[in-house]
Short mmCIF file of C-alpha atoms and ligand atoms in Angstrom, two decimals:
data_model
loop_
_atom_site.label_atom_id
_atom_site.label_comp_id
_atom_site.label_asym_id
_atom_site.label_seq_id
_atom_site.Cartn_x
_atom_site.Cartn_y
_atom_site.Cartn_z
CA MET A 15 -46.09 16.87 -106.09
CA ILE A 16 -47.17 16.13 -109.76
CA ALA A 17 -46.81 19.91 -110.48
CA LEU A 18 -43.28 19.98 -108.99
CA LEU A 19 -41.82 16.97 -110.76
CA PRO A 20 -41.85 18.34 -114.42
CA SER A 21 -39.59 21.13 -113.30
CA VAL A 22 -37.14 18.66 -111.83
CA VAL A 23 -37.12 16.89 -115.05
CA ALA A 24 -36.60 20.12 -117.08
CA ALA A 25 -33.91 21.18 -114.63
CA SER A 26 -31.99 18.09 -115.09
CA THR A 27 -31.85 18.49 -119.01
CA VAL A 28 -30.61 22.06 -118.46
CA LYS A 29 -28.15 20.65 -115.89
CA SER A 30 -26.78 18.19 -118.30
CA VAL A 31 -26.34 20.70 -121.11
CA GLY A 32 -24.75 23.04 -118.53
CA ALA A 33 -22.34 20.38 -117.52
CA VAL A 34 -21.25 19.65 -121.22
CA VAL A 35 -20.57 23.32 -121.59
CA ALA A 36 -18.63 23.55 -118.47
CA VAL A 37 -16.52 20.68 -119.32
CA VAL A 38 -15.83 22.12 -122.98
CA VAL A 39 -14.98 25.54 -121.35
CA LEU A 40 -12.63 23.83 -118.82
CA ILE A 41 -10.74 21.77 -121.34
CA GLY A 42 -10.28 25.04 -123.53
CA PHE A 43 -9.17 26.82 -120.41
CA VAL A 44 -6.51 24.07 -119.60
CA ALA A 45 -5.19 24.11 -123.10
CA TYR A 46 -4.91 27.81 -123.19
CA VAL A 47 -2.87 27.82 -119.84
CA VAL A 48 -0.65 24.98 -121.08
CA VAL A 49 0.06 26.76 -124.34
CA ASN A 50 0.75 30.08 -122.66
CA ILE A 51 3.26 28.40 -120.05
CA ARG A 52 5.13 26.60 -122.85
CA SER A 53 5.48 29.76 -125.01
CA GLY A 54 6.49 31.63 -121.81
CA ARG A 55 9.17 28.83 -121.15
CA GLU A 56 10.71 29.45 -124.54
CA GLU A 57 11.35 33.08 -123.62
CA ILE A 58 13.48 32.36 -120.51
CA GLY A 59 16.87 33.75 -120.95
CA SER A 60 16.10 35.59 -124.26
CA GLU A 61 14.22 38.55 -122.55
CA ILE A 62 16.21 41.16 -124.34
CA GLU A 63 15.71 39.72 -127.94
CA LEU A 64 12.01 38.73 -127.40
CA ALA A 65 10.82 41.51 -124.95
CA PRO A 66 7.43 42.32 -126.29
CA ASN A 67 8.03 46.03 -126.34
CA ARG A 68 10.77 45.46 -128.65
CA LYS A 69 8.95 43.24 -131.09
CA PRO A 70 7.91 45.13 -134.21
CA TYR A 71 4.16 45.14 -134.53
CA TYR A 72 1.85 45.59 -137.48
CA SER A 73 1.94 48.68 -139.35
CA ASP A 74 -1.00 51.19 -139.19
CA GLU A 75 -2.17 50.16 -142.65
CA VAL A 76 -2.41 46.59 -141.66
CA LEU A 77 -4.10 47.29 -138.36
CA GLU A 78 -6.80 49.51 -139.83
CA GLY A 79 -7.15 47.48 -142.93
CA PRO A 80 -8.43 43.97 -143.39
CA ARG A 81 -7.38 43.08 -139.82
CA LEU A 82 -9.84 45.47 -138.33
CA THR A 83 -12.51 44.64 -140.71
CA ARG A 84 -12.23 41.03 -139.90
CA ALA A 85 -12.15 41.51 -136.14
CA LEU A 86 -15.30 43.73 -136.46
CA SER A 87 -17.04 41.23 -138.74
CA THR A 88 -16.47 38.36 -136.30
CA GLY A 89 -17.75 40.61 -133.44
CA LEU A 90 -20.82 41.28 -135.41
CA VAL A 91 -21.47 37.70 -136.13
CA LEU A 92 -21.17 36.72 -132.49
CA LEU A 93 -23.38 39.49 -131.37
CA ALA A 94 -26.02 38.63 -133.86
CA ILE A 95 -25.79 35.08 -132.57
CA SER A 96 -26.37 36.12 -129.02
CA ALA A 97 -28.96 38.76 -129.87
CA LEU A 98 -31.04 36.17 -131.94
CA GLY A 99 -30.29 33.06 -129.95
CA VAL A 100 -31.65 34.21 -126.61
CA PRO A 101 -34.94 35.23 -127.78
CA LEU A 102 -35.24 32.09 -129.93
CA TYR A 103 -34.49 29.88 -126.87
CA TRP A 104 -36.94 31.94 -124.95
CA LEU A 105 -39.68 31.47 -127.57
CA ASN A 106 -39.10 27.72 -127.65
CA GLU A 107 -38.99 27.39 -123.80
CA PRO A 108 -42.82 27.11 -123.00
CA ALA A 109 -43.16 24.37 -125.74
CA ARG A 110 -40.19 22.52 -124.26
CA GLN A 111 -41.76 22.82 -120.80
CA ASP A 112 -45.10 21.59 -122.01
CA GLY A 113 -43.49 18.64 -123.80
CA ALA A 114 -41.68 17.89 -120.53
CA VAL A 115 -44.92 17.77 -118.78
CA ALA A 116 -46.77 15.84 -121.38
CA GLN A 117 -44.09 13.40 -121.45
CA PHE A 118 -44.11 13.00 -117.71
CA ASP A 119 -47.92 12.42 -117.67
CA ALA A 120 -47.47 9.84 -120.45
CA THR A 121 -45.05 8.12 -118.26
CA PHE A 122 -47.34 7.98 -115.24
CA VAL A 123 -50.23 6.82 -117.17
CA SER A 124 -48.11 3.91 -118.78
CA ARG A 125 -46.80 3.01 -115.34
CA GLY A 126 -50.28 3.09 -113.93
CA SER A 127 -51.64 0.69 -116.57
CA LYS A 128 -48.82 -1.75 -115.67
CA LEU A 129 -49.98 -1.60 -112.09
CA PHE A 130 -53.65 -1.96 -113.07
CA ALA A 131 -53.06 -5.06 -115.29
CA PRO A 132 -53.69 -8.78 -114.26
CA THR A 133 -51.29 -10.52 -112.20
CA ALA A 134 -50.01 -12.71 -115.08
CA GLU A 135 -48.78 -9.47 -116.72
CA GLY A 136 -47.05 -8.33 -113.59
CA GLY A 137 -49.62 -5.91 -112.34
CA TYR A 138 -51.66 -5.74 -109.10
CA ASN A 139 -54.78 -7.04 -110.90
CA CYS A 140 -57.41 -4.21 -110.51
CA ALA A 141 -58.44 -5.44 -113.93
CA GLY A 142 -59.24 -8.97 -112.41
CA CYS A 143 -62.11 -7.42 -110.28
CA HIS A 144 -62.90 -4.11 -112.02
CA GLY A 145 -62.72 -5.54 -115.53
CA PRO A 146 -60.25 -4.59 -118.33
CA GLU A 147 -59.99 -0.86 -118.76
CA GLY A 148 -62.20 -0.66 -115.58
CA THR A 149 -65.56 -1.40 -117.33
CA GLY A 150 -66.95 -3.06 -114.13
CA GLY A 151 -66.68 -6.77 -113.07
CA VAL A 152 -67.11 -9.21 -110.18
CA ALA A 153 -64.60 -9.82 -107.45
CA PRO A 154 -63.46 -13.44 -106.94
CA PRO A 155 -65.48 -15.31 -104.11
CA TYR A 156 -65.46 -13.11 -100.92
CA THR A 157 -65.93 -14.69 -97.60
CA LEU A 158 -68.78 -13.28 -95.29
CA THR A 159 -67.74 -13.87 -91.60
CA SER A 160 -69.84 -13.54 -88.63
CA ALA A 161 -69.19 -11.27 -85.66
CA GLU A 162 -67.46 -14.14 -83.94
CA GLY A 163 -65.32 -14.61 -86.98
CA GLN A 164 -67.12 -17.85 -88.29
CA PHE A 165 -67.29 -18.58 -92.00
CA VAL A 166 -70.83 -17.87 -93.21
CA ALA A 167 -70.62 -17.97 -97.10
CA ALA A 168 -68.66 -17.17 -100.01
CA VAL A 169 -70.41 -14.52 -102.26
CA SER A 170 -69.89 -12.82 -105.62
CA TRP A 171 -69.45 -9.09 -104.93
CA LYS A 172 -69.92 -6.75 -107.87
CA ALA A 173 -66.92 -4.43 -108.45
CA PRO A 174 -68.09 -1.09 -109.86
CA ALA A 175 -66.98 0.30 -113.13
CA ILE A 176 -64.14 2.80 -112.45
CA ASN A 177 -63.82 4.22 -115.89
CA THR A 178 -66.37 6.83 -114.48
CA VAL A 179 -65.03 7.13 -111.02
CA LEU A 180 -63.44 10.51 -111.67
CA LEU A 181 -66.81 11.79 -112.89
CA ARG A 182 -68.20 11.21 -109.48
CA PHE A 183 -65.33 11.56 -107.02
CA SER A 184 -62.70 14.08 -106.83
CA GLU A 185 -58.95 12.72 -107.12
CA GLU A 186 -58.55 13.17 -103.29
CA GLU A 187 -61.54 10.97 -102.76
CA VAL A 188 -60.30 8.42 -105.10
CA ARG A 189 -56.90 8.44 -103.40
CA ASP A 190 -58.51 7.82 -100.13
CA VAL A 191 -60.32 4.55 -101.57
CA LEU A 192 -57.22 3.52 -103.05
CA VAL A 193 -54.99 3.99 -100.06
CA TYR A 194 -57.32 2.67 -97.38
CA GLY A 195 -59.58 0.39 -99.46
CA ARG A 196 -63.32 -0.21 -98.52
CA PRO A 197 -63.27 -2.08 -95.17
CA GLY A 198 -65.96 -4.68 -95.15
CA SER A 199 -65.81 -5.16 -98.95
CA PRO A 200 -63.56 -7.00 -101.33
CA MET A 201 -61.72 -3.72 -102.24
CA PRO A 202 -58.26 -3.97 -100.38
CA ALA A 203 -56.05 -1.21 -98.91
CA TRP A 204 -53.28 -0.61 -101.50
CA GLY A 205 -51.55 2.40 -100.09
CA GLU A 206 -48.65 2.16 -97.57
CA ALA A 207 -50.64 4.24 -94.98
CA GLY A 208 -53.49 1.60 -95.29
CA GLY A 209 -51.11 -1.39 -94.86
CA GLY A 210 -51.05 -1.95 -98.64
CA PRO A 211 -48.00 -2.63 -100.92
CA LEU A 212 -48.09 0.53 -103.11
CA THR A 213 -46.13 3.73 -102.55
CA SER A 214 -47.84 7.18 -102.83
CA GLN A 215 -46.15 7.61 -105.96
CA GLN A 216 -47.54 4.34 -107.41
CA ILE A 217 -51.05 5.45 -106.18
CA ASP A 218 -50.67 8.77 -108.01
CA GLU A 219 -49.78 6.69 -111.19
CA LEU A 220 -52.85 4.53 -110.95
CA ILE A 221 -54.85 7.78 -110.54
CA ALA A 222 -53.25 9.21 -113.75
CA TYR A 223 -54.03 5.83 -115.44
CA LEU A 224 -57.74 6.07 -114.28
CA GLY A 225 -57.84 9.64 -115.60
CA SER A 226 -56.76 8.23 -119.07
CA ILE A 227 -59.66 5.81 -119.22
CA GLN A 228 -62.59 7.94 -118.10
CA LEU A 229 -65.64 8.20 -120.27
CA SER A 230 -66.84 11.60 -121.07
CA SER A 231 -69.90 12.85 -119.22
CA SER A 232 -72.12 12.43 -122.55
CA GLU A 233 -70.88 8.76 -122.94
CA ALA A 234 -71.69 8.16 -119.23
CA LYS A 235 -75.08 9.63 -119.54
CA ALA A 236 -75.90 7.67 -122.69
CA GLN A 237 -74.61 4.48 -120.88
CA THR A 238 -76.92 5.15 -117.60
CA GLU A 239 -80.00 5.79 -119.96
CA GLU A 240 -79.41 2.69 -121.97
CA ALA A 241 -78.91 0.56 -118.85
CA LEU A 242 -82.10 2.22 -117.55
CA ARG A 243 -84.15 1.42 -120.64
CA ILE A 244 -82.99 -2.17 -120.51
CA ARG A 245 -84.18 -2.43 -116.85
CA LEU A 246 -87.46 -0.72 -117.65
CA GLY A 247 -87.89 -3.17 -120.65
CA LEU A 248 -88.07 -0.07 -123.07
CA GLU A 249 -86.67 -0.21 -126.79
CA PRO A 250 -83.24 1.48 -127.29
CA GLY A 251 -83.66 5.29 -127.59
CA ALA A 252 -87.30 5.20 -126.23
CA PHE A 253 -88.52 8.10 -124.08
CA ILE A 254 -88.06 7.77 -120.30
CA ASP A 255 -90.55 9.22 -118.04
CA TYR A 256 -88.52 10.65 -115.16
CA THR A 257 -91.59 11.53 -113.18
CA ASP A 258 -92.58 7.86 -112.91
CA PRO A 259 -91.62 6.42 -109.39
CA ALA A 260 -90.76 3.13 -111.02
CA VAL A 261 -87.98 4.93 -112.86
CA GLY A 262 -86.69 6.20 -109.52
CA LYS A 263 -86.64 2.69 -108.21
CA ALA A 264 -84.80 1.39 -111.38
CA ILE A 265 -82.17 4.07 -110.78
CA PHE A 266 -81.62 3.13 -107.22
CA ASN A 267 -80.90 -0.42 -108.21
CA LEU A 268 -79.51 0.28 -111.71
CA GLY A 269 -77.18 -2.23 -113.08
CA LEU A 270 -76.91 -4.58 -110.01
CA ALA A 271 -79.09 -7.62 -111.23
CA THR A 272 -77.73 -7.28 -114.92
CA GLY A 273 -74.21 -6.46 -113.86
CA THR A 274 -74.03 -3.40 -116.01
CA ALA A 275 -70.83 -1.44 -115.13
CA GLY A 276 -70.70 -3.56 -112.08
CA GLY A 277 -73.63 -1.66 -110.56
CA SER A 278 -71.52 1.46 -110.38
CA TYR A 279 -74.56 3.64 -111.25
CA SER A 280 -76.77 2.23 -108.48
CA CYS A 281 -77.56 3.92 -105.18
CA ALA A 282 -78.20 0.59 -103.65
CA ARG A 283 -74.49 -0.75 -103.79
CA CYS A 284 -73.77 1.83 -101.04
CA HIS A 285 -77.28 2.26 -99.41
CA THR A 286 -78.99 -1.14 -99.29
CA LYS A 287 -77.38 -4.06 -97.20
CA GLY A 288 -76.08 -6.72 -99.31
CA ALA A 289 -77.07 -5.22 -102.70
CA SER A 290 -73.72 -5.83 -104.27
CA PHE A 291 -74.02 -9.63 -103.90
CA ARG A 292 -77.59 -10.43 -103.31
CA ASP A 293 -78.12 -11.24 -107.12
CA GLY A 294 -74.96 -13.44 -107.38
CA PRO A 295 -74.13 -17.10 -106.67
CA VAL A 296 -73.63 -17.96 -103.10
CA SER A 297 -71.51 -20.88 -101.62
CA PRO A 298 -72.93 -22.99 -100.00
CA PRO A 299 -76.33 -22.22 -101.70
CA ASN A 300 -78.17 -22.83 -98.56
CA ALA A 301 -76.27 -20.40 -96.31
CA ASP A 302 -78.36 -18.21 -94.00
CA LEU A 303 -77.66 -14.64 -95.19
CA SER A 304 -80.53 -12.85 -93.41
CA ASN A 305 -77.99 -10.78 -91.43
CA TYR A 306 -76.13 -9.86 -94.60
CA ILE A 307 -78.84 -8.98 -97.13
CA ASP A 308 -81.81 -6.67 -96.74
CA PHE A 309 -84.15 -6.33 -99.73
CA LYS A 310 -85.52 -3.04 -98.57
CA ASP A 311 -84.13 -0.22 -100.65
CA GLY A 312 -82.07 2.36 -98.59
CA SER A 313 -81.68 -0.05 -95.52
CA GLY A 314 -78.13 1.25 -95.17
CA ALA A 315 -74.63 -0.21 -95.71
CA ASN A 316 -71.46 1.70 -96.54
CA GLY A 317 -73.73 4.72 -97.02
CA PHE A 318 -76.31 5.79 -94.49
CA ALA A 319 -79.80 4.14 -94.09
CA LEU A 320 -82.03 6.53 -95.95
CA THR A 321 -84.65 7.09 -93.26
CA SER A 322 -87.98 8.67 -93.15
CA GLY A 323 -88.43 12.44 -93.61
CA LEU A 324 -85.38 13.07 -95.63
CA VAL A 325 -87.16 16.17 -96.95
CA PRO A 326 -87.48 18.40 -95.09
CA ARG A 327 -85.71 16.96 -91.98
CA GLN A 328 -82.17 16.78 -93.69
CA PHE A 329 -82.94 18.69 -96.91
CA LEU A 330 -85.43 21.51 -96.56
CA THR A 331 -86.73 21.18 -100.17
CA LEU A 332 -86.51 18.68 -103.21
CA ASP A 333 -84.03 21.00 -104.93
CA ALA A 334 -81.88 21.00 -102.00
CA LEU A 335 -81.79 17.15 -101.99
CA ILE A 336 -81.32 17.09 -105.88
CA GLN A 337 -78.35 19.46 -105.41
CA PHE A 338 -76.73 17.14 -102.92
CA LEU A 339 -77.11 14.20 -105.14
CA ARG A 340 -75.59 16.28 -107.96
CA ILE A 341 -72.55 17.37 -106.02
CA GLY A 342 -72.11 14.60 -103.39
CA SER A 343 -70.35 15.19 -99.99
CA GLU A 344 -66.95 16.56 -99.30
CA TYR A 345 -64.63 15.65 -96.40
CA GLY A 346 -65.49 17.80 -93.31
CA VAL A 347 -68.00 20.02 -95.22
CA LEU A 348 -71.53 20.31 -93.79
CA TYR A 349 -74.34 19.18 -95.95
CA GLY A 350 -78.22 19.47 -95.67
CA GLN A 351 -79.48 20.44 -92.17
CA ARG A 352 -77.05 18.49 -90.06
CA GLY A 353 -75.04 16.24 -92.15
CA VAL A 354 -71.25 16.14 -92.06
CA GLY A 355 -69.69 14.88 -95.27
CA SER A 356 -67.00 12.30 -95.38
CA GLY A 357 -66.37 12.61 -99.26
CA ARG A 358 -67.65 9.00 -99.63
CA MET A 359 -71.03 10.12 -101.22
CA PRO A 360 -70.39 10.65 -104.91
CA GLY A 361 -71.46 13.58 -106.90
CA LEU A 362 -73.54 11.94 -109.52
CA GLY A 363 -74.50 15.05 -111.75
CA ASP A 364 -71.37 17.10 -111.60
CA ASN A 365 -67.78 16.11 -112.15
CA PRO A 366 -65.77 17.48 -108.94
CA ASN A 367 -62.52 17.60 -111.00
CA THR A 368 -63.70 20.32 -113.45
CA PRO A 369 -65.10 23.78 -113.24
CA GLU A 370 -68.01 23.16 -115.55
CA ALA A 371 -71.46 22.36 -114.12
CA ALA A 372 -73.61 19.24 -114.77
CA ASP A 373 -70.82 17.29 -116.36
CA GLY A 374 -71.22 14.05 -114.34
CA MET A 375 -72.80 10.69 -114.88
CA PHE A 376 -76.55 11.43 -114.40
CA SER A 377 -78.81 13.85 -116.35
CA ASP A 378 -81.00 16.21 -114.42
CA GLY A 379 -84.15 13.91 -115.02
CA MET A 380 -82.14 10.80 -113.27
CA LEU A 381 -81.22 13.01 -110.36
CA ARG A 382 -84.74 14.21 -109.87
CA ALA A 383 -86.28 10.65 -110.29
CA ALA A 384 -83.69 9.31 -107.73
CA ALA A 385 -84.53 12.21 -105.47
CA CYS A 386 -88.31 11.76 -105.53
CA TYR A 387 -87.82 7.89 -105.14
CA GLU A 388 -85.59 7.99 -102.15
CA SER A 389 -87.50 10.81 -100.14
CA SER A 390 -90.65 8.44 -100.20
CA LEU A 391 -88.86 5.37 -99.34
CA GLU A 392 -90.46 5.10 -95.95
CA GLY A 393 -94.06 5.70 -97.09
CA ASP A 394 -93.58 9.45 -96.80
CA ALA A 395 -95.67 11.65 -99.15
CA PRO A 396 -93.23 12.67 -101.92
CA PRO A 397 -91.99 16.32 -101.50
CA LEU A 398 -93.15 19.34 -103.55
CA GLY A 399 -92.06 19.00 -107.18
CA CYS A 400 -92.66 15.14 -107.49
CA LYS A 401 -95.51 13.39 -108.87
CA GLY A 402 -98.06 12.87 -105.99
CA SER A 403 -96.49 15.40 -103.97
CA LEU A 404 -98.30 17.55 -101.38
CA ALA A 405 -99.46 20.67 -103.43
CA ILE A 406 -100.16 24.04 -102.11
CA PRO A 407 -103.82 24.97 -103.25
CA SER A 408 -104.02 27.82 -105.87
CA ALA A 409 -106.49 29.58 -103.54
CA PRO A 410 -105.64 28.59 -99.89
CA GLN A 411 -108.84 28.63 -97.78
CA SER A 412 -107.44 27.32 -94.47
CA GLY A 413 -103.66 27.92 -95.18
CA THR A 414 -103.00 24.31 -94.73
CA LEU A 415 -101.31 21.91 -97.17
CA THR A 416 -103.77 19.35 -98.85
CA PRO A 417 -102.59 16.11 -100.36
CA ALA A 418 -103.12 16.06 -104.22
CA GLY A 419 -103.49 12.45 -104.29
CA GLY A 420 -101.23 9.49 -104.67
CA PRO A 421 -99.14 8.43 -107.65
C1 LIG B 524 -60.35 -8.32 -105.03
C2 LIG B 524 -61.18 -7.48 -105.88
C3 LIG B 524 -60.65 -6.19 -106.05
C4 LIG B 524 -59.38 -5.74 -106.34
C5 LIG B 524 -58.28 -6.63 -106.60
C6 LIG B 524 -59.53 -4.24 -106.55
N1 LIG B 524 -60.70 -3.77 -106.34
FE1 LIG B 524 -61.32 -1.76 -106.26
N2 LIG B 524 -63.22 -2.39 -105.55
C7 LIG B 524 -63.68 -3.73 -105.43
C8 LIG B 524 -65.01 -3.67 -105.00
C9 LIG B 524 -65.83 -4.82 -104.68
C10 LIG B 524 -65.25 -2.26 -104.68
C11 LIG B 524 -66.80 -1.70 -104.28
C12 LIG B 524 -66.70 -1.84 -102.73
C13 LIG B 524 -67.91 -1.45 -102.27
O1 LIG B 524 -69.00 -2.24 -102.49
O2 LIG B 524 -68.13 -0.37 -101.59
C14 LIG B 524 -64.10 -1.51 -105.22
C15 LIG B 524 -64.10 -0.04 -105.22
C16 LIG B 524 -63.18 0.70 -105.86
C17 LIG B 524 -63.11 2.03 -106.07
C18 LIG B 524 -64.25 2.93 -105.68
C19 LIG B 524 -65.28 2.96 -106.77
C20 LIG B 524 -66.66 3.70 -106.35
O3 LIG B 524 -67.32 4.26 -107.17
O4 LIG B 524 -67.20 3.19 -105.21
C21 LIG B 524 -62.00 2.47 -106.68
C22 LIG B 524 -61.53 3.70 -107.16
C23 LIG B 524 -61.15 1.05 -106.91
N3 LIG B 524 -61.98 0.14 -106.38
C24 LIG B 524 -59.99 0.94 -107.58
C25 LIG B 524 -59.28 -0.04 -107.60
C26 LIG B 524 -57.76 -0.08 -108.08
C27 LIG B 524 -57.12 0.91 -108.80
C28 LIG B 524 -57.35 -1.50 -107.85
C29 LIG B 524 -56.03 -2.02 -108.16
C30 LIG B 524 -55.01 -1.53 -107.54
C31 LIG B 524 -58.45 -2.17 -107.31
N4 LIG B 524 -59.51 -1.37 -107.11
C32 LIG B 524 -58.48 -3.62 -106.91
C33 LIG B 524 -62.96 -4.80 -105.67
C34 LIG B 524 -61.46 -4.80 -105.97
C1 LIG B 525 -70.18 5.03 -103.24
C2 LIG B 525 -71.14 4.93 -102.23
C3 LIG B 525 -72.44 5.62 -102.45
C4 LIG B 525 -73.28 5.68 -103.55
C5 LIG B 525 -73.19 5.00 -104.91
C6 LIG B 525 -74.40 6.58 -103.11
N1 LIG B 525 -74.21 7.02 -101.93
FE1 LIG B 525 -75.52 8.34 -100.94
N2 LIG B 525 -74.20 8.36 -99.32
C7 LIG B 525 -73.03 7.70 -99.26
C8 LIG B 525 -72.29 8.01 -98.04
C9 LIG B 525 -71.10 7.35 -97.45
C10 LIG B 525 -73.37 8.97 -97.27
C11 LIG B 525 -72.98 9.70 -95.94
C12 LIG B 525 -72.52 10.99 -96.10
C13 LIG B 525 -70.96 11.14 -96.11
O1 LIG B 525 -70.45 10.08 -95.55
O2 LIG B 525 -70.46 12.03 -96.69
C14 LIG B 525 -74.37 9.10 -98.22
C15 LIG B 525 -75.34 10.04 -98.02
C16 LIG B 525 -76.49 10.05 -98.66
C17 LIG B 525 -77.62 10.88 -98.34
C18 LIG B 525 -77.88 11.63 -97.16
C19 LIG B 525 -78.43 10.94 -96.08
C20 LIG B 525 -78.62 11.70 -94.83
O3 LIG B 525 -79.55 11.37 -93.98
O4 LIG B 525 -77.88 12.70 -94.39
C21 LIG B 525 -78.62 10.80 -99.21
C22 LIG B 525 -79.90 11.39 -99.44
C23 LIG B 525 -78.13 9.91 -100.41
N3 LIG B 525 -76.78 9.48 -99.91
C24 LIG B 525 -78.70 9.41 -101.35
C25 LIG B 525 -78.07 8.76 -102.37
C26 LIG B 525 -78.68 8.33 -103.72
C27 LIG B 525 -80.12 8.81 -104.06
C28 LIG B 525 -77.74 7.69 -104.48
C29 LIG B 525 -77.83 7.20 -105.92
C30 LIG B 525 -78.36 8.14 -106.81
C31 LIG B 525 -76.57 7.50 -103.63
N4 LIG B 525 -76.81 8.18 -102.46
C32 LIG B 525 -75.49 6.92 -104.03
C33 LIG B 525 -72.53 6.73 -100.21
C34 LIG B 525 -73.01 6.48 -101.36
#
């Protein structure tokens, strides 16, 4: 639809110019007819004196002299105008169309930013939860209810930064989240189809606005690395040893405790029960949240529980797992050995909206660290390629794999 609309806008400009020309021509034509009829009337009854064939006309000298020159020069000028005018118009046409598209996009972005704005400014307050410019924030107190519908507690649920959301999800996937929300979380459904207040065009406007506030891949990578250094207690700019399992664990929970970017970089916000609110205030403070929070990494939430034997049960090799983390899942597309994608697992190392590779939020080091960490969550020995993995001996004696020792 976005691609179609600019041509409508362009067509309507052409239409209005055409309408003006048509009106001018019409007026001219009417004037011509009127003048003709009037001069015709004068002739009534005087046909003999004024019969055209009896009227003396110009002499040959006049006809072939200045009069002819004038007629020919006028014709030449008009010919030149149409000969030059058409190509000039044609030359300008692509720029005019680009201009129409750019103006159209700008209109979408500015409307989207109004929808994003706080309620006080007439918007739908995405900013209230996700922070101004979508840099991440906290939702207002969110009520947890029991299976019987009883109030359990009000918690502070982190709202992920969405100035990077189009680095990890395709536009289609973001549209799904906006239209249907994230059931079981404070993120409401906004689209008509999900029971929300916004039309599909307004959803497109929000996506256009989100597109305009996205960080670049290198900015996002720099931000994840700084958040990681803070979590690991390293100096700014210090070397990070991505083979260290502690780094993998830190990535898994990145930014949740500190609130950096609303924890958007973490795996835990989707793969660990209650990770998005376990570090925030709870009301009443003594509420029993044992059914809602699990401190075991990968216990499962909106994303699957990450169970034992991820490699090789689901992913044959570490590289296959890293590749999955890099590109995420796609709706209806198979992944790993027997996974069916829903499009809800983000692509962390590759922006799905561009043809370029590796232009996502995570560097290769981060992807590897996360993959090594999560594939040994259940006490499995880390897969080949990770620190402490099972190594194939250089001169196999028995043909079996021998453990090379723990981390
Ligand atoms: C009441 C608070 C709240 C409001 C208002 C809200 N969101 Fe959200 N949103 C959330 C939370 C919390 C999540 C994460 C849910 C989860 O834990 O899975 C989220 C998730 C998202 C995501 C998916 C991000 C990701 O990486 O998982 C997008 C995109 C998003 N919101 C956009 C919007 C837009 C656009 C608006 C305004 C129309 C909006 N949100 C309004 C709380 C809110
Ligand atoms: C926005 C939520 C979200 C985030 C963040 C997220 N995941 Fe996922 N993940 C999912 C969902 C949902 C699935 C299930 C697959 C699907 O629905 O497409 C999944 C599936 C997976 C699987 C496949 C599990 C299986 O047994 O098939 C692995 C492995 C995984 N995620 C690891 C990670 C790691 C590691 C991170 C952090 C670097 C991460 N995920 C971040 C939502 C998320």
